[in-house]
Coordinates of C-alpha atoms and ligand atoms in Angstrom, one line a residue:
M9 CA 49.7 56.5 4.3
K10 CA 51.2 53.6 6.2
Q11 CA 51.1 53.8 10.0
K12 CA 54.4 54.1 11.8
I13 CA 55.7 51.4 14.1
L14 CA 58.9 50.7 16.0
V15 CA 60.6 47.3 16.4
A16 CA 62.4 47.9 19.6
R17 CA 65.1 45.2 19.4
E18 CA 66.9 43.3 16.6
V19 CA 64.6 40.7 15.0
F20 CA 64.9 38.4 11.9
P21 CA 64.8 40.3 8.6
E22 CA 61.8 38.0 7.6
A23 CA 59.8 39.6 10.4
L24 CA 60.8 43.1 9.3
E25 CA 59.8 42.3 5.8
R26 CA 56.4 41.2 6.8
L27 CA 55.9 44.3 8.9
R28 CA 57.1 46.6 6.0
Q29 CA 54.3 45.3 3.8
H30 CA 51.9 47.0 6.2
F31 CA 53.7 49.7 8.0
E32 CA 56.5 52.3 7.9
V33 CA 58.9 50.5 10.2
E34 CA 61.6 52.0 12.4
D35 CA 63.9 49.1 13.3
N36 CA 66.7 48.7 15.8
Q37 CA 68.9 46.2 14.0
A38 CA 71.9 47.7 15.8
D39 CA 70.1 46.3 19.0
A40 CA 70.8 49.3 21.1
I41 CA 69.0 49.0 24.5
L42 CA 66.5 51.9 24.3
G43 CA 65.3 52.0 27.9
V44 CA 62.6 54.4 29.1
A45 CA 64.1 57.5 27.5
G46 CA 64.9 55.9 24.2
L47 CA 61.4 54.3 23.9
K48 CA 59.7 57.6 24.8
A49 CA 61.7 59.4 22.1
R50 CA 61.0 56.8 19.4
L51 CA 57.3 56.2 20.3
A52 CA 56.1 59.8 20.1
D53 CA 54.7 59.3 16.6
K54 CA 54.2 55.5 16.5
A55 CA 50.9 53.6 16.3
G56 CA 52.5 50.3 17.4
V57 CA 55.6 48.7 18.8
L58 CA 57.2 45.3 18.9
T59 CA 59.0 44.7 22.2
A60 CA 61.1 42.2 23.9
A61 CA 60.9 41.4 27.6
T62 CA 63.8 43.8 28.1
D63 CA 61.8 46.8 26.9
P64 CA 60.2 48.7 29.8
M65 CA 56.7 49.6 28.6
T66 CA 56.0 51.6 31.7
A67 CA 53.1 54.1 32.3
E68 CA 55.6 56.9 31.6
V69 CA 56.5 55.4 28.2
I70 CA 52.9 54.8 27.3
A71 CA 51.9 58.4 28.3
A72 CA 54.6 59.7 26.0
A73 CA 53.1 57.8 23.0
P74 CA 49.8 59.5 22.2
S75 CA 49.2 57.7 18.9
L76 CA 50.1 54.2 20.3
K77 CA 47.4 51.6 19.8
A78 CA 49.3 48.3 20.3
V79 CA 52.3 46.9 22.2
C80 CA 53.2 43.5 21.0
N81 CA 55.8 41.5 23.0
F82 CA 57.9 38.9 21.4
A83 CA 57.9 36.9 24.7
V84 CA 55.3 35.0 26.5
G85 CA 56.1 36.8 29.8
Y86 CA 54.9 40.4 29.9
N87 CA 56.0 41.7 33.2
N88 CA 57.8 44.4 31.2
I89 CA 54.4 45.9 30.2
D90 CA 52.3 47.9 32.5
L91 CA 49.1 46.3 31.4
A92 CA 46.8 48.5 33.5
A93 CA 48.5 51.6 32.0
C94 CA 47.9 50.2 28.5
T95 CA 44.3 49.5 29.3
R96 CA 43.8 53.0 30.7
A97 CA 45.3 54.5 27.5
G98 CA 43.2 52.2 25.2
V99 CA 46.4 50.4 24.0
M100 CA 46.2 46.8 23.1
A101 CA 48.9 44.5 24.6
T102 CA 49.8 41.0 23.3
N103 CA 52.3 38.3 23.9
T104 CA 53.4 35.0 22.2
P105 CA 52.0 32.1 24.1
G106 CA 52.2 28.5 22.8
V107 CA 55.0 28.8 20.2
L108 CA 57.8 28.5 22.8
D109 CA 56.4 25.8 25.1
D110 CA 58.5 22.9 23.7
T111 CA 61.8 24.8 23.4
T112 CA 61.5 26.2 26.9
A113 CA 60.6 22.9 28.3
D114 CA 63.6 21.4 26.6
L115 CA 65.9 23.9 28.3
A116 CA 64.3 23.2 31.7
W117 CA 65.3 19.5 31.1
A118 CA 68.8 20.5 29.9
L119 CA 69.3 22.4 33.1
L120 CA 67.8 19.7 35.2
M121 CA 70.1 17.0 33.7
A122 CA 73.1 19.3 33.9
S123 CA 72.5 20.0 37.6
A124 CA 71.7 16.4 38.4
R125 CA 74.9 15.1 36.7
R126 CA 77.1 18.1 37.6
L127 CA 77.9 18.7 33.9
P128 CA 79.2 22.3 34.2
A129 CA 81.7 21.6 37.0
A130 CA 82.8 18.3 35.4
E131 CA 83.4 20.0 32.1
R132 CA 85.4 22.9 33.7
W133 CA 87.5 20.3 35.5
L134 CA 88.3 18.5 32.3
R135 CA 89.0 21.7 30.4
N136 CA 91.3 22.8 33.2
G137 CA 93.5 19.7 32.7
E138 CA 92.6 18.3 36.1
W139 CA 91.6 14.9 34.8
K140 CA 94.7 12.9 35.7
S141 CA 93.1 9.5 36.5
W142 CA 89.7 7.9 36.2
Q143 CA 88.3 7.0 39.5
F144 CA 85.3 4.8 40.5
I145 CA 84.2 7.2 43.1
Q146 CA 84.3 10.4 41.2
W147 CA 81.8 13.0 40.0
L148 CA 78.8 11.2 41.6
G149 CA 75.6 12.9 40.7
S150 CA 71.9 12.4 41.3
D151 CA 69.7 10.0 39.4
V152 CA 66.9 11.6 37.4
H153 CA 65.0 8.4 36.6
H154 CA 62.5 7.3 39.2
A155 CA 62.9 10.6 41.1
T156 CA 60.1 12.9 42.0
L157 CA 59.7 15.9 39.6
G158 CA 57.8 18.9 41.2
I159 CA 56.4 21.7 39.1
L160 CA 55.4 25.0 40.5
G161 CA 53.2 26.8 37.9
M162 CA 51.4 24.3 35.7
G163 CA 50.6 26.3 32.6
R164 CA 51.4 25.2 29.1
I165 CA 55.1 25.1 29.7
G166 CA 54.8 23.3 33.0
Q167 CA 52.6 20.7 31.4
T168 CA 55.1 20.3 28.6
V169 CA 57.9 19.7 31.1
A170 CA 55.7 17.2 32.9
R171 CA 55.0 15.1 29.8
R172 CA 58.7 14.7 29.2
A173 CA 59.1 13.1 32.6
L174 CA 57.3 9.9 31.4
G175 CA 60.5 8.8 29.6
F176 CA 62.4 8.9 32.9
D177 CA 59.7 7.0 34.9
M178 CA 59.4 9.8 37.3
K179 CA 56.6 10.6 39.7
V180 CA 55.2 14.0 38.9
I181 CA 53.6 16.4 41.4
Y182 CA 52.6 20.0 40.9
H183 CA 51.2 23.0 42.5
N184 CA 49.3 25.8 40.7
R185 CA 46.8 28.5 41.6
S186 CA 44.1 26.3 40.2
R187 CA 44.0 22.5 39.8
L188 CA 44.1 21.2 36.2
P189 CA 41.1 19.4 34.8
A190 CA 41.3 15.6 35.1
D191 CA 42.1 15.0 31.5
K192 CA 45.1 17.4 31.6
E193 CA 46.4 15.9 34.8
A194 CA 46.1 12.4 33.2
A195 CA 48.0 13.6 30.1
C196 CA 50.8 14.7 32.4
R197 CA 50.5 11.9 34.9
A198 CA 50.8 14.6 37.5
S199 CA 49.2 14.8 40.9
F200 CA 48.1 18.1 42.5
V201 CA 49.7 18.8 45.9
D202 CA 49.8 21.8 48.2
K203 CA 52.9 24.1 48.0
E204 CA 54.5 22.8 51.2
T205 CA 54.2 19.1 50.0
L206 CA 55.7 20.1 46.7
L207 CA 58.7 21.7 48.4
R208 CA 59.2 18.8 50.8
E209 CA 58.8 16.0 48.3
S210 CA 60.4 17.2 45.0
D211 CA 63.8 15.8 44.1
F212 CA 63.8 18.3 41.1
L213 CA 61.6 21.4 41.5
V214 CA 61.0 23.3 38.3
L215 CA 59.6 26.9 38.5
L216 CA 57.3 28.0 35.7
L217 CA 55.3 30.8 37.2
P218 CA 54.8 34.2 35.6
Y219 CA 56.6 37.0 37.4
S220 CA 54.4 39.6 39.2
P221 CA 54.7 41.5 42.5
E222 CA 52.7 38.5 44.0
S223 CA 55.2 35.9 42.8
H224 CA 58.3 38.0 43.9
H225 CA 60.5 35.7 46.0
T226 CA 58.1 32.8 45.9
I227 CA 61.2 30.8 46.7
G228 CA 63.1 32.4 49.5
A229 CA 64.9 31.1 52.6
P230 CA 61.8 29.6 54.3
E231 CA 60.9 27.7 51.2
L232 CA 64.4 26.5 50.5
A233 CA 64.6 25.2 54.1
L234 CA 61.7 22.9 53.4
M235 CA 63.4 21.3 50.4
K236 CA 65.4 18.1 50.6
P237 CA 69.2 18.7 50.9
A238 CA 69.5 16.3 47.9
A239 CA 67.1 18.3 45.8
H240 CA 67.7 20.5 42.7
L241 CA 66.0 23.8 41.8
I242 CA 65.4 24.7 38.2
N243 CA 64.3 28.2 37.2
V244 CA 63.5 29.0 33.5
A245 CA 60.7 31.4 34.3
R246 CA 61.8 34.8 35.6
G247 CA 64.4 36.3 37.8
G248 CA 62.8 37.6 41.0
I249 CA 60.7 34.5 41.6
V250 CA 63.7 33.2 43.5
D251 CA 65.5 35.1 46.2
D252 CA 69.0 34.7 44.7
E253 CA 70.9 35.6 47.8
A254 CA 69.0 32.9 49.8
L255 CA 69.6 30.4 47.0
I256 CA 73.3 31.1 47.0
S257 CA 73.5 30.6 50.7
A258 CA 71.6 27.3 50.5
L259 CA 73.8 26.0 47.7
R260 CA 77.0 27.2 49.4
Q261 CA 76.0 25.3 52.6
H262 CA 74.9 22.2 50.6
R263 CA 71.4 22.6 52.1
L264 CA 70.4 22.0 48.4
A265 CA 72.3 19.7 46.0
G266 CA 72.2 22.0 43.0
A267 CA 70.4 24.4 40.8
G268 CA 69.9 25.1 37.1
L269 CA 69.2 28.7 36.3
D270 CA 68.3 30.5 33.1
V271 CA 67.0 33.7 34.8
F272 CA 68.3 36.0 37.5
E273 CA 67.4 38.9 39.7
G274 CA 68.5 42.1 37.9
E275 CA 69.7 40.3 34.7
P276 CA 71.8 40.7 32.7
K277 CA 73.7 41.5 35.9
F278 CA 73.5 38.8 38.4
N279 CA 74.7 38.0 41.9
P280 CA 78.4 37.1 41.5
G281 CA 78.0 34.6 44.3
F282 CA 76.7 32.1 41.7
L283 CA 80.1 32.1 40.0
E284 CA 81.8 30.8 43.1
L285 CA 79.6 27.7 43.2
D286 CA 80.3 24.4 41.6
N287 CA 76.8 23.1 42.1
V288 CA 74.9 25.4 39.8
A289 CA 74.3 25.3 36.0
L290 CA 73.9 28.8 34.5
T291 CA 72.6 30.0 31.2
P292 CA 71.9 33.6 30.0
H293 CA 68.1 33.6 29.5
I294 CA 68.0 31.3 26.5
G295 CA 64.8 29.3 27.3
S296 CA 63.1 30.0 24.0
S297 CA 66.3 30.3 22.0
S298 CA 66.1 28.0 19.0
R299 CA 66.1 29.6 15.6
A300 CA 62.7 28.1 14.7
T301 CA 61.1 29.2 18.0
R302 CA 62.5 32.7 18.0
M303 CA 61.3 33.0 14.4
A304 CA 57.9 31.8 15.4
M305 CA 57.8 34.3 18.3
A306 CA 58.8 37.2 16.0
M307 CA 56.2 36.3 13.4
T308 CA 53.5 35.8 16.1
A309 CA 54.3 39.3 17.5
A310 CA 54.2 40.7 13.9
D311 CA 50.8 39.0 13.2
N312 CA 49.4 40.4 16.5
L313 CA 50.5 43.9 15.5
I314 CA 49.2 43.6 12.0
A315 CA 45.8 42.5 13.3
A316 CA 45.7 45.2 16.0
L317 CA 46.4 48.0 13.6
S318 CA 44.1 46.8 10.9
G319 CA 41.0 46.8 13.2
R320 CA 41.0 43.1 13.9
R321 CA 41.3 41.4 17.3
P322 CA 44.9 40.3 17.7
P323 CA 45.1 36.6 18.4
N324 CA 47.0 37.0 21.7
L325 CA 45.3 40.0 23.2
L326 CA 46.1 40.3 26.9
N327 CA 43.7 43.2 27.8
P328 CA 40.4 42.5 25.8
E329 CA 38.7 45.2 27.9
V330 CA 40.3 47.8 25.6
L331 CA 38.1 46.7 22.7
Ligands
8YV411 C1 62.1 35.7 25.6 C2 61.0 34.7 27.6 O1 62.9 35.3 24.5 O2 59.0 34.5 26.4 C3 59.5 34.8 27.4 O3 58.8 35.3 28.4 O4 61.5 34.8 28.7 C4 61.9 34.5 26.4 O5 61.3 33.5 25.7 C5 62.8 36.8 26.2 O6 62.1 37.2 27.3 C6 63.0 37.9 25.3 O7 61.8 38.6 24.9

Protein backbone atom coordinates (compact mmCIF):
# COMPACT_ATOMS: atom_id res chain seq x y z
CA MET A 1 0.00 0.00 0.00
CA LYS A 2 1.24 3.47 -0.89
CA GLN A 3 2.16 5.81 1.97
CA LYS A 4 -0.03 8.88 2.41
CA ILE A 5 1.36 12.37 1.98
CA LEU A 6 0.05 15.93 1.95
CA VAL A 7 1.10 18.70 -0.41
CA ALA A 8 0.15 21.69 1.70
CA ARG A 9 -0.06 24.40 -1.00
CA GLU A 10 -0.76 24.53 -4.71
CA VAL A 11 2.15 23.19 -6.79
CA PHE A 12 2.74 22.40 -10.46
CA PRO A 13 0.82 19.33 -11.73
CA GLU A 14 4.18 17.87 -12.82
CA ALA A 15 5.29 17.72 -9.17
CA LEU A 16 2.02 16.07 -8.11
CA GLU A 17 2.40 13.53 -10.92
CA ARG A 18 5.87 12.60 -9.75
CA LEU A 19 4.66 12.22 -6.16
CA ARG A 20 1.62 10.15 -7.22
CA GLN A 21 3.96 7.55 -8.71
CA HIS A 22 5.13 6.83 -5.15
CA PHE A 23 2.43 7.97 -2.74
CA GLU A 24 -1.24 8.44 -2.12
CA VAL A 25 -1.31 12.22 -2.40
CA GLU A 26 -3.70 14.67 -0.78
CA ASP A 27 -3.18 17.92 -2.62
CA ASN A 28 -4.35 21.47 -1.95
CA GLN A 29 -4.68 22.81 -5.49
CA ALA A 30 -7.38 25.19 -4.21
CA ASP A 31 -4.49 26.71 -2.24
CA ALA A 32 -6.40 27.20 1.00
CA ILE A 33 -4.18 28.47 3.81
CA LEU A 34 -4.27 25.52 6.20
CA GLY A 35 -2.64 27.05 9.27
CA VAL A 36 -1.96 25.08 12.43
CA ALA A 37 -5.50 23.63 12.73
CA GLY A 38 -5.73 22.63 9.05
CA LEU A 39 -2.30 21.03 9.06
CA LYS A 40 -3.03 19.11 12.27
CA ALA A 41 -6.26 17.74 10.82
CA ARG A 42 -4.70 16.70 7.50
CA LEU A 43 -1.46 15.29 8.88
CA ALA A 44 -3.02 12.86 11.40
CA ASP A 45 -2.53 9.93 8.97
CA LYS A 46 0.32 11.21 6.73
CA ALA A 47 3.88 9.93 6.45
CA GLY A 48 5.15 13.04 4.70
CA VAL A 49 4.32 16.61 3.83
CA LEU A 50 5.49 19.11 1.23
CA THR A 51 5.32 22.61 2.72
CA ALA A 52 5.84 26.21 1.71
CA ALA A 53 7.44 28.80 3.96
CA THR A 54 3.89 29.88 4.80
CA ASP A 55 3.02 26.56 6.50
CA PRO A 56 3.69 26.62 10.25
CA MET A 57 5.27 23.25 11.05
CA THR A 58 5.25 23.93 14.77
CA ALA A 59 5.83 21.48 17.64
CA GLU A 60 2.03 21.32 18.03
CA VAL A 61 1.53 20.31 14.38
CA ILE A 62 4.30 17.73 14.54
CA ALA A 63 2.90 16.25 17.76
CA ALA A 64 -0.46 15.80 16.02
CA ALA A 65 1.12 13.74 13.22
CA PRO A 66 2.20 10.41 14.75
CA SER A 67 3.04 8.76 11.40
CA LEU A 68 5.03 11.73 10.06
CA LYS A 69 8.55 10.87 8.87
CA ALA A 70 9.45 13.86 6.66
CA VAL A 71 8.69 17.56 6.23
CA CYS A 72 9.98 18.82 2.89
CA ASN A 73 9.89 22.58 2.38
CA PHE A 74 9.76 24.01 -1.10
CA ALA A 75 11.81 26.99 0.05
CA VAL A 76 15.41 27.46 1.06
CA GLY A 77 14.40 29.30 4.24
CA TYR A 78 12.94 27.00 6.88
CA ASN A 79 12.04 29.28 9.74
CA ASN A 80 8.48 27.92 9.41
CA ILE A 81 9.71 24.51 10.64
CA ASP A 82 10.47 23.81 14.29
CA LEU A 83 13.60 21.83 13.52
CA ALA A 84 14.22 20.82 17.14
CA ALA A 85 10.67 19.46 17.41
CA CYS A 86 11.17 17.50 14.17
CA THR A 87 14.39 16.02 15.46
CA ARG A 88 12.83 15.08 18.81
CA ALA A 89 10.00 13.33 16.95
CA GLY A 90 12.42 11.58 14.55
CA VAL A 91 11.03 13.55 11.58
CA MET A 92 13.39 14.45 8.74
CA ALA A 93 13.26 18.07 7.52
CA THR A 94 14.56 19.28 4.16
CA ASN A 95 14.75 22.51 2.13
CA THR A 96 15.65 23.47 -1.46
CA PRO A 97 19.07 25.14 -1.46
CA GLY A 98 20.91 26.01 -4.65
CA VAL A 99 18.14 25.92 -7.25
CA LEU A 100 16.92 29.44 -6.47
CA ASP A 101 20.22 31.30 -6.01
CA ASP A 102 20.32 32.97 -9.43
CA THR A 103 16.65 33.90 -9.56
CA THR A 104 16.70 35.40 -6.07
CA ALA A 105 19.95 37.25 -6.79
CA ASP A 106 18.34 38.66 -9.93
CA LEU A 107 15.44 40.06 -7.90
CA ALA A 108 17.86 41.60 -5.40
CA TRP A 109 19.42 43.41 -8.34
CA ALA A 110 16.03 44.40 -9.77
CA LEU A 111 15.09 46.00 -6.44
CA LEU A 112 18.51 47.59 -6.09
CA MET A 113 18.23 49.20 -9.52
CA ALA A 114 14.59 50.16 -8.95
CA SER A 115 15.48 51.88 -5.69
CA ALA A 116 18.59 53.56 -7.12
CA ARG A 117 16.77 55.01 -10.12
CA ARG A 118 13.44 55.60 -8.35
CA LEU A 119 11.53 53.46 -10.86
CA PRO A 120 8.30 52.85 -8.87
CA ALA A 121 7.71 56.53 -8.11
CA ALA A 122 8.67 57.65 -11.63
CA GLU A 123 6.32 55.11 -13.16
CA ARG A 124 3.45 56.09 -10.85
CA TRP A 125 4.02 59.73 -11.83
CA LEU A 126 3.90 58.89 -15.52
CA ARG A 127 0.80 56.70 -15.15
CA ASN A 128 -0.94 59.46 -13.16
CA GLY A 129 -0.56 61.80 -16.12
CA GLU A 130 1.82 64.10 -14.26
CA TRP A 131 4.47 64.15 -17.00
CA LYS A 132 3.79 67.56 -18.52
CA SER A 133 7.30 68.53 -19.53
CA TRP A 134 10.71 66.94 -19.65
CA GLN A 135 13.13 68.66 -17.32
CA PHE A 136 16.88 68.43 -17.04
CA ILE A 137 16.80 68.38 -13.27
CA GLN A 138 14.12 65.78 -12.74
CA TRP A 139 13.96 62.32 -11.19
CA LEU A 140 17.62 62.33 -10.22
CA GLY A 141 18.63 58.95 -8.84
CA SER A 142 21.78 57.33 -7.52
CA ASP A 143 24.48 55.73 -9.64
CA VAL A 144 24.97 52.03 -9.17
CA HIS A 145 28.19 51.78 -11.15
CA HIS A 146 31.37 52.35 -9.13
CA ALA A 147 29.36 52.43 -5.89
CA THR A 148 30.04 50.19 -2.88
CA LEU A 149 27.85 47.11 -2.60
CA GLY A 150 27.58 45.68 0.90
CA ILE A 151 26.24 42.21 1.55
CA LEU A 152 25.14 41.02 4.98
CA GLY A 153 24.92 37.21 4.90
CA MET A 154 27.33 35.80 2.37
CA GLY A 155 25.91 32.35 1.65
CA ARG A 156 25.19 31.04 -1.83
CA ILE A 157 22.71 33.80 -2.73
CA GLY A 158 24.93 36.52 -1.26
CA GLN A 159 27.84 35.31 -3.36
CA THR A 160 25.63 35.19 -6.46
CA VAL A 161 24.56 38.81 -5.86
CA ALA A 162 28.22 39.78 -5.39
CA ARG A 163 29.39 38.19 -8.64
CA ARG A 164 26.85 40.25 -10.60
CA ALA A 165 28.45 43.46 -9.24
CA LEU A 166 31.49 42.96 -11.45
CA GLY A 167 29.55 44.23 -14.46
CA PHE A 168 28.86 47.48 -12.61
CA ASP A 169 32.50 48.01 -11.57
CA MET A 170 31.45 48.08 -7.94
CA LYS A 171 33.51 47.66 -4.81
CA VAL A 172 32.07 44.71 -2.88
CA ILE A 173 32.29 44.33 0.89
CA TYR A 174 30.54 41.76 3.06
CA HIS A 175 29.97 40.59 6.57
CA ASN A 176 29.07 37.05 7.55
CA ARG A 177 29.24 34.87 10.66
CA SER A 178 32.35 33.31 9.20
CA ARG A 179 34.74 34.65 6.61
CA LEU A 180 34.69 32.96 3.18
CA PRO A 181 37.68 30.93 2.01
CA ALA A 182 40.09 32.98 -0.11
CA ASP A 183 39.05 31.37 -3.42
CA LYS A 184 35.39 32.23 -2.85
CA GLU A 185 36.27 35.79 -1.83
CA ALA A 186 38.32 36.11 -5.00
CA ALA A 187 35.47 34.76 -7.17
CA CYS A 188 33.21 37.47 -5.72
CA ARG A 189 35.95 40.12 -5.56
CA ALA A 190 34.59 40.80 -2.10
CA SER A 191 36.37 41.97 1.05
CA PHE A 192 35.34 40.88 4.53
CA VAL A 193 34.61 43.75 6.93
CA ASP A 194 33.06 44.01 10.38
CA LYS A 195 29.35 44.75 10.59
CA GLU A 196 29.81 48.38 11.58
CA THR A 197 32.11 49.07 8.63
CA LEU A 198 29.62 47.37 6.34
CA LEU A 199 26.82 49.62 7.61
CA ARG A 200 28.93 52.78 7.39
CA GLU A 201 30.46 52.19 3.96
CA SER A 202 27.76 50.52 1.84
CA ASP A 203 25.97 52.59 -0.79
CA PHE A 204 23.70 49.59 -1.38
CA LEU A 205 23.27 47.12 1.46
CA VAL A 206 21.71 43.78 0.51
CA LEU A 207 20.43 41.53 3.31
CA LEU A 208 20.71 37.80 2.74
CA LEU A 209 20.59 36.31 6.22
CA PRO A 210 18.39 33.42 7.29
CA TYR A 211 15.70 34.42 9.76
CA SER A 212 15.95 33.12 13.32
CA PRO A 213 15.37 34.62 16.78
CA GLU A 214 19.05 35.66 16.65
CA SER A 215 18.65 37.59 13.39
CA HIS A 216 15.41 39.31 14.47
CA HIS A 217 15.76 43.07 13.89
CA THR A 218 19.39 42.77 12.79
CA ILE A 219 18.70 46.10 11.11
CA GLY A 220 16.93 48.44 13.52
CA ALA A 221 17.18 52.12 14.38
CA PRO A 222 20.80 51.97 15.66
CA GLU A 223 22.02 50.16 12.52
CA LEU A 224 20.07 52.46 10.18
CA ALA A 225 21.63 55.44 11.96
CA LEU A 226 25.09 54.21 10.98
CA MET A 227 24.20 54.03 7.27
CA LYS A 228 24.91 56.83 4.81
CA PRO A 229 21.88 59.07 4.15
CA ALA A 230 22.52 58.37 0.44
CA ALA A 231 22.40 54.60 0.93
CA HIS A 232 19.76 52.09 -0.16
CA LEU A 233 18.70 48.98 1.78
CA ILE A 234 17.60 45.84 -0.08
CA ASN A 235 15.89 42.91 1.70
CA VAL A 236 15.10 39.73 -0.23
CA ALA A 237 15.71 37.44 2.75
CA ARG A 238 12.95 37.43 5.39
CA GLY A 239 10.66 39.87 7.09
CA GLY A 240 11.68 40.40 10.71
CA ILE A 241 15.36 40.81 9.89
CA VAL A 242 14.55 44.51 9.52
CA ASP A 243 12.59 46.55 12.04
CA ASP A 244 10.05 47.87 9.53
CA GLU A 245 8.84 50.70 11.77
CA ALA A 246 12.42 51.97 12.18
CA LEU A 247 13.00 51.67 8.42
CA ILE A 248 9.84 53.62 7.59
CA SER A 249 10.91 56.36 9.97
CA ALA A 250 14.41 56.55 8.40
CA LEU A 251 12.97 56.65 4.86
CA ARG A 252 10.36 59.25 5.80
CA GLN A 253 13.02 61.52 7.24
CA HIS A 254 15.40 60.87 4.32
CA ARG A 255 18.00 59.49 6.70
CA LEU A 256 18.22 56.76 4.06
CA ALA A 257 17.80 57.37 0.31
CA GLY A 258 15.69 54.35 -0.52
CA ALA A 259 14.82 50.72 0.01
CA GLY A 260 13.90 47.75 -2.12
CA LEU A 261 11.86 45.20 -0.18
CA ASP A 262 10.51 41.78 -1.13
CA VAL A 263 9.76 40.65 2.43
CA PHE A 264 7.99 42.23 5.39
CA GLU A 265 7.24 41.73 9.05
CA GLY A 266 3.92 39.89 9.35
CA GLU A 267 3.52 39.40 5.58
CA PRO A 268 1.27 39.16 3.65
CA LYS A 269 0.10 42.02 5.88
CA PHE A 270 2.66 44.75 6.11
CA ASN A 271 3.14 48.13 7.72
CA PRO A 272 0.92 50.54 5.71
CA GLY A 273 3.52 53.26 6.34
CA PHE A 274 5.46 51.86 3.36
CA LEU A 275 2.62 52.84 1.02
CA GLU A 276 3.01 56.51 1.90
CA LEU A 277 6.66 56.55 0.86
CA ASP A 278 7.95 57.40 -2.60
CA ASN A 279 11.47 56.15 -1.91
CA VAL A 280 10.71 52.46 -1.62
CA ALA A 281 10.28 49.66 -4.18
CA LEU A 282 7.95 46.92 -2.94
CA THR A 283 7.36 43.39 -4.22
CA PRO A 284 5.23 40.59 -2.68
CA HIS A 285 7.86 37.94 -1.75
CA ILE A 286 8.67 36.94 -5.34
CA GLY A 287 12.42 36.36 -4.94
CA SER A 288 12.40 32.85 -6.39
CA SER A 289 9.42 33.37 -8.65
CA SER A 290 10.41 32.41 -12.15
CA ARG A 291 8.57 29.45 -13.64
CA ALA A 292 11.76 27.44 -14.10
CA THR A 293 12.98 28.06 -10.56
CA ARG A 294 9.67 27.42 -8.83
CA MET A 295 9.44 24.18 -10.85
CA ALA A 296 12.96 23.21 -9.75
CA MET A 297 12.03 23.97 -6.13
CA ALA A 298 8.89 21.82 -6.30
CA MET A 299 10.79 18.94 -7.91
CA THR A 300 13.64 19.22 -5.40
CA ALA A 301 11.16 19.06 -2.53
CA ALA A 302 9.42 16.07 -4.17
CA ASP A 303 12.76 14.29 -4.63
CA ASN A 304 13.61 14.91 -0.98
CA LEU A 305 10.29 13.40 0.11
CA ILE A 306 10.62 10.39 -2.20
CA ALA A 307 14.11 9.69 -0.84
CA ALA A 308 13.06 10.19 2.79
CA LEU A 309 10.11 7.81 2.56
CA SER A 310 11.97 5.13 0.64
CA GLY A 311 14.68 4.75 3.25
CA ARG A 312 17.30 6.83 1.45
CA ARG A 313 19.00 9.93 2.83
CA PRO A 314 17.23 12.97 1.33
CA PRO A 315 19.71 15.17 -0.57
CA ASN A 316 18.88 18.32 1.44
CA LEU A 317 18.47 16.92 4.94
CA LEU A 318 18.58 19.67 7.58
CA ASN A 319 18.65 17.48 10.69
CA PRO A 320 20.97 14.50 9.95
CA GLU A 321 20.89 13.62 13.65
CA VAL A 322 17.50 11.91 13.05
CA LEU A 323 19.10 9.16 10.95
C1 LIG B 1 9.81 30.75 -1.43
C2 LIG B 1 11.72 31.82 -0.16
O1 LIG B 1 9.27 30.73 -2.68
O2 LIG B 1 12.97 29.87 -0.56
C3 LIG B 1 12.65 30.73 0.25
O3 LIG B 1 13.10 30.74 1.40
O4 LIG B 1 11.59 32.77 0.51
C4 LIG B 1 10.97 31.70 -1.45
O5 LIG B 1 11.86 31.30 -2.42
C5 LIG B 1 8.72 31.13 -0.50
O6 LIG B 1 9.21 31.22 0.79
C6 LIG B 1 7.58 30.13 -0.55
O7 LIG B 1 7.93 28.88 0.00
